GROMACS .gro file of C-alpha atoms in nm:
model
  215
    1MET     CA    1  -4.294  -1.570   3.242
    2LYS     CA    2  -4.289  -1.239   3.425
    3ASP     CA    3  -3.920  -1.260   3.515
    4SER     CA    4  -3.819  -1.349   3.160
    5TRP     CA    5  -3.940  -1.011   3.030
    6HIS     CA    6  -3.710  -0.831   3.271
    7LYS     CA    7  -3.392  -1.017   3.176
    8PRO     CA    8  -3.121  -0.814   2.996
    9LEU     CA    9  -3.115  -0.851   2.617
   10PRO     CA   10  -2.883  -1.128   2.492
   11ALA     CA   11  -2.540  -1.027   2.360
   12THR     CA   12  -2.623  -1.193   2.028
   13ILE     CA   13  -2.874  -0.921   1.938
   14VAL     CA   14  -2.765  -0.714   1.639
   15PRO     CA   15  -2.904  -0.384   1.500
   16HIS     CA   16  -3.263  -0.399   1.375
   17THR     CA   17  -3.333  -0.578   1.048
   18GLU     CA   18  -3.661  -0.643   0.875
   19THR     CA   19  -3.613  -1.019   0.834
   20PRO     CA   20  -3.874  -1.238   1.010
   21GLN     CA   21  -3.599  -1.485   1.104
   22TYR     CA   22  -3.425  -1.222   1.313
   23ASP     CA   23  -3.749  -1.114   1.481
   24ARG     CA   24  -3.834  -1.473   1.569
   25LYS     CA   25  -3.486  -1.529   1.713
   26LEU     CA   26  -3.517  -1.208   1.916
   27VAL     CA   27  -3.841  -1.328   2.075
   28GLN     CA   28  -3.699  -1.674   2.139
   29ASP     CA   29  -3.388  -1.526   2.303
   30ILE     CA   30  -3.598  -1.304   2.530
   31LEU     CA   31  -3.838  -1.588   2.617
   32GLN     CA   32  -3.581  -1.861   2.657
   33ASP     CA   33  -3.770  -2.035   2.936
   34ASN     CA   34  -4.113  -1.997   2.777
   35PRO     CA   35  -4.230  -2.292   2.563
   36LYS     CA   36  -4.493  -2.071   2.402
   37SER     CA   37  -4.243  -1.832   2.242
   38ASN     CA   38  -4.339  -1.942   1.888
   39ARG     CA   39  -4.709  -1.879   1.953
   40ILE     CA   40  -4.633  -1.538   2.108
   41PHE     CA   41  -4.431  -1.449   1.801
   42GLU     CA   42  -4.715  -1.546   1.563
   43GLU     CA   43  -4.984  -1.361   1.761
   44LYS     CA   44  -4.805  -1.049   1.882
   45VAL     CA   45  -4.502  -0.994   1.659
   46ASN     CA   46  -4.536  -1.150   1.315
   47THR     CA   47  -4.823  -0.924   1.203
   48LYS     CA   48  -4.681  -0.608   1.360
   49THR     CA   49  -4.384  -0.381   1.312
   50VAL     CA   50  -4.134  -0.420   1.596
   51GLN     CA   51  -3.915  -0.115   1.647
   52THR     CA   52  -3.595  -0.191   1.833
   53ASP     CA   53  -3.412   0.137   1.774
   54ASN     CA   54  -3.498   0.506   1.791
   55PRO     CA   55  -3.679   0.648   1.485
   56VAL     CA   56  -3.488   0.888   1.261
   57THR     CA   57  -3.662   1.225   1.269
   58ASN     CA   58  -3.650   1.470   0.984
   59PRO     CA   59  -3.613   1.835   1.105
   60SER     CA   60  -3.822   1.962   0.813
   61ILE     CA   61  -4.114   1.732   0.907
   62ARG     CA   62  -4.099   1.855   1.267
   63LEU     CA   63  -4.101   2.218   1.148
   64GLU     CA   64  -4.397   2.149   0.919
   65LYS     CA   65  -4.597   1.998   1.207
   66LYS     CA   66  -4.520   2.301   1.423
   67GLN     CA   67  -4.642   2.539   1.151
   68LEU     CA   68  -4.963   2.338   1.104
   69LYS     CA   69  -5.026   2.357   1.478
   70LYS     CA   70  -4.987   2.737   1.471
   71GLN     CA   71  -5.227   2.764   1.177
   72ARG     CA   72  -5.491   2.564   1.366
   73ARG     CA   73  -5.456   2.791   1.667
   74LYS     CA   74  -5.507   3.099   1.449
   75LYS     CA   75  -5.838   2.958   1.324
   76LEU     CA   76  -5.980   2.948   1.678
   77TRP     CA   77  -6.147   3.271   1.795
   78ASN     CA   78  -6.087   3.412   2.138
   79ARG     CA   79  -6.372   3.560   2.344
   80LYS     CA   80  -6.319   3.914   2.210
   81GLU     CA   81  -6.326   3.796   1.847
   82ARG     CA   82  -6.642   3.591   1.906
   83LYS     CA   83  -6.811   3.894   2.059
   84GLN     CA   84  -6.706   4.125   1.773
   85SER     CA   85  -6.836   3.876   1.517
   86GLY     CA   86  -7.185   3.897   1.667
   87LEU     CA   87  -7.187   3.533   1.771
   88TYR     CA   88  -7.351   3.620   2.104
   89GLU     CA   89  -7.622   3.842   1.956
   90ILE     CA   90  -7.984   3.721   1.964
   91LYS     CA   91  -8.111   3.801   1.615
   92GLU     CA   92  -8.452   3.629   1.635
   93THR     CA   93  -8.693   3.821   1.861
   94GLN     CA   94  -9.028   3.667   1.758
   95TYR     CA   95  -9.197   3.540   2.075
   96ASP     CA   96  -9.378   3.257   1.894
   97PHE     CA   97  -9.044   3.129   1.764
   98TYR     CA   98  -8.940   3.038   2.121
   99LEU     CA   99  -9.265   2.876   2.237
  100PRO     CA  100  -9.141   2.524   2.142
  101LEU     CA  101  -8.829   2.592   2.350
  102HIS     CA  102  -9.051   2.686   2.643
  103GLU     CA  103  -9.248   2.359   2.608
  104MET     CA  104  -8.920   2.164   2.611
  105TRP     CA  105  -8.808   2.352   2.922
  106LYS     CA  106  -9.133   2.262   3.103
  107GLN     CA  107  -9.076   1.892   3.034
  108TYR     CA  108  -8.715   1.922   3.151
  109ILE     CA  109  -8.783   2.115   3.473
  110GLU     CA  110  -9.068   1.886   3.581
  111LYS     CA  111  -8.826   1.591   3.573
  112ALA     CA  112  -8.529   1.781   3.719
  113VAL     CA  113  -8.705   1.930   4.025
  114ASP     CA  114  -8.870   1.741   4.311
  115LEU     CA  115  -9.155   1.964   4.428
  116THR     CA  116  -9.231   1.739   4.727
  117ASN     CA  117  -8.894   1.798   4.893
  118HIS     CA  118  -8.846   2.172   4.957
  119GLU     CA  119  -8.482   2.147   5.067
  120ALA     CA  120  -8.381   1.943   4.762
  121MET     CA  121  -8.600   2.157   4.535
  122ALA     CA  122  -8.417   2.476   4.632
  123ASN     CA  123  -8.079   2.324   4.546
  124GLN     CA  124  -8.210   2.174   4.220
  125LEU     CA  125  -8.357   2.506   4.109
  126LEU     CA  126  -8.034   2.693   4.174
  127LYS     CA  127  -7.849   2.444   3.950
  128ALA     CA  128  -8.119   2.425   3.680
  129ASP     CA  129  -8.094   2.546   3.320
  130PHE     CA  130  -8.331   2.840   3.255
  131HIS     CA  131  -8.308   2.859   2.876
  132GLY     CA  132  -8.674   2.841   2.770
  133CYS     CA  133  -8.817   2.944   3.107
  134LEU     CA  134  -9.107   3.192   3.095
  135MET     CA  135  -9.025   3.424   3.384
  136THR     CA  136  -9.150   3.752   3.524
  137ILE     CA  137  -8.977   4.006   3.748
  138VAL     CA  138  -9.216   4.058   4.041
  139GLN     CA  139  -8.991   4.260   4.270
  140SER     CA  140  -8.688   4.476   4.208
  141LYS     CA  141  -8.476   4.748   4.360
  142SER     CA  142  -8.544   4.939   4.038
  143PRO     CA  143  -8.917   4.986   3.959
  144PHE     CA  144  -8.826   4.996   3.589
  145TYR     CA  145  -8.778   4.618   3.580
  146VAL     CA  146  -9.094   4.516   3.767
  147GLY     CA  147  -9.344   4.346   3.537
  148ILE     CA  148  -9.100   4.254   3.258
  149SER     CA  149  -9.192   3.906   3.139
  150GLY     CA  150  -9.057   3.681   2.865
  151ILE     CA  151  -8.893   3.355   2.762
  152CYS     CA  152  -8.526   3.328   2.861
  153VAL     CA  153  -8.316   3.288   2.544
  154ARG     CA  154  -7.977   3.351   2.701
  155ASP     CA  155  -7.848   3.305   3.055
  156THR     CA  156  -7.517   3.478   3.135
  157GLU     CA  157  -7.332   3.522   3.461
  158ASN     CA  158  -7.508   3.848   3.553
  159THR     CA  159  -7.812   3.878   3.321
  160PHE     CA  160  -8.111   3.703   3.169
  161GLN     CA  161  -8.203   3.789   2.810
  162LEU     CA  162  -8.579   3.763   2.764
  163VAL     CA  163  -8.795   3.774   2.451
  164THR     CA  164  -9.125   3.936   2.551
  165PRO     CA  165  -9.476   3.869   2.409
  166THR     CA  166  -9.439   4.203   2.225
  167ASN     CA  167  -9.141   4.058   2.032
  168GLU     CA  168  -8.879   4.265   2.215
  169LEU     CA  169  -8.545   4.152   2.355
  170LYS     CA  170  -8.498   4.266   2.714
  171ILE     CA  171  -8.167   4.228   2.899
  172VAL     CA  172  -8.235   4.228   3.273
  173PRO     CA  173  -7.982   4.198   3.557
  174LYS     CA  174  -8.005   3.914   3.805
  175GLN     CA  175  -7.879   4.127   4.091
  176ASN     CA  176  -8.153   4.290   4.303
  177ASN     CA  177  -8.439   4.121   4.112
  178ILE     CA  178  -8.685   3.847   4.212
  179PHE     CA  179  -8.800   3.620   3.927
  180GLN     CA  180  -9.125   3.426   3.924
  181PHE     CA  181  -9.225   3.127   3.708
  182GLU     CA  182  -9.447   2.819   3.725
  183ILE     CA  183  -9.375   2.447   3.756
  184LYS     CA  184  -9.680   2.217   3.740
  185ASN     CA  185  -9.911   2.510   3.824
  186LYS     CA  186  -9.702   2.596   4.133
  187ILE     CA  187  -9.560   2.947   4.156
  188ILE     CA  188  -9.186   2.959   4.222
  189LYS     CA  189  -8.988   3.270   4.315
  190LEU     CA  190  -8.610   3.294   4.297
  191PHE     CA  191  -8.368   3.565   4.402
  192GLY     CA  192  -8.163   3.653   4.095
  193SER     CA  193  -7.864   3.727   4.318
  194HIS     CA  194  -7.841   3.352   4.391
  195LEU     CA  195  -7.809   3.277   4.020
  196ARG     CA  196  -7.515   3.505   3.946
  197THR     CA  197  -7.301   3.226   3.799
  198ARG     CA  198  -7.260   3.097   3.447
  199PRO     CA  199  -7.499   2.805   3.382
  200GLN     CA  200  -7.215   2.563   3.309
  201ASP     CA  201  -7.047   2.652   3.641
  202ARG     CA  202  -7.370   2.664   3.840
  203ALA     CA  203  -7.435   2.292   3.786
  204ASN     CA  204  -7.126   2.198   3.993
  205LYS     CA  205  -7.137   2.480   4.247
  206LYS     CA  206  -7.221   2.419   4.612
  207PHE     CA  207  -7.473   2.672   4.742
  208LYS     CA  208  -7.484   2.778   5.105
  209PRO     CA  209  -7.828   2.847   5.257
  210LYS     CA  210  -7.896   3.215   5.334
  211THR     CA  211  -8.155   3.327   5.587
  212THR     CA  212  -8.182   3.681   5.451
  213VAL     CA  213  -8.125   3.828   5.108
  214GLU     CA  214  -8.053   4.193   5.041
  215MET     CA  215  -8.240   4.347   4.750
   0.00000   0.00000   0.00000
């Protein structure tokens, strides 16, 4: 069976026609040694279009497809256009609006982090999603940031955007700040410098343990 498929086409084959008789003969010629050639024809050929020559392409159709592809590309915004459109702006700054998000984050983080294994916990926290986390800056190189608290509504590579209980949007840098939050009534502190990666990249990043951290 296997060898019959690799035999050269018989010399009796003529240019493609749409007659079933020709298609059946083509299959029978190819599968000369296979007694099941009729069944193969009925199951795999008879209900399908068999193309035995190269399709004729129309240059105008090809040009039309190319133009459609260019039009689709134009519809997609690049990063600069998305930023100019205000897509990244946080327009809702009501603290109560984000409380349900915070409750969802608590359920997520309690399942994602193993508090009984400190080594695993550290790695899990560094890869966690902080959208919805209620965090407070407890130590900073700049005294201006100490005490700022709010629910994280946006996590970028270098900043957290927090909505505070006073309904203000605060953009705070990760670098040189220590953030504190709670998981199951346990206080957790994280160096923001360790989180200076986009959330989508942080999930697959390998973190190396550091004995000391510069503020």
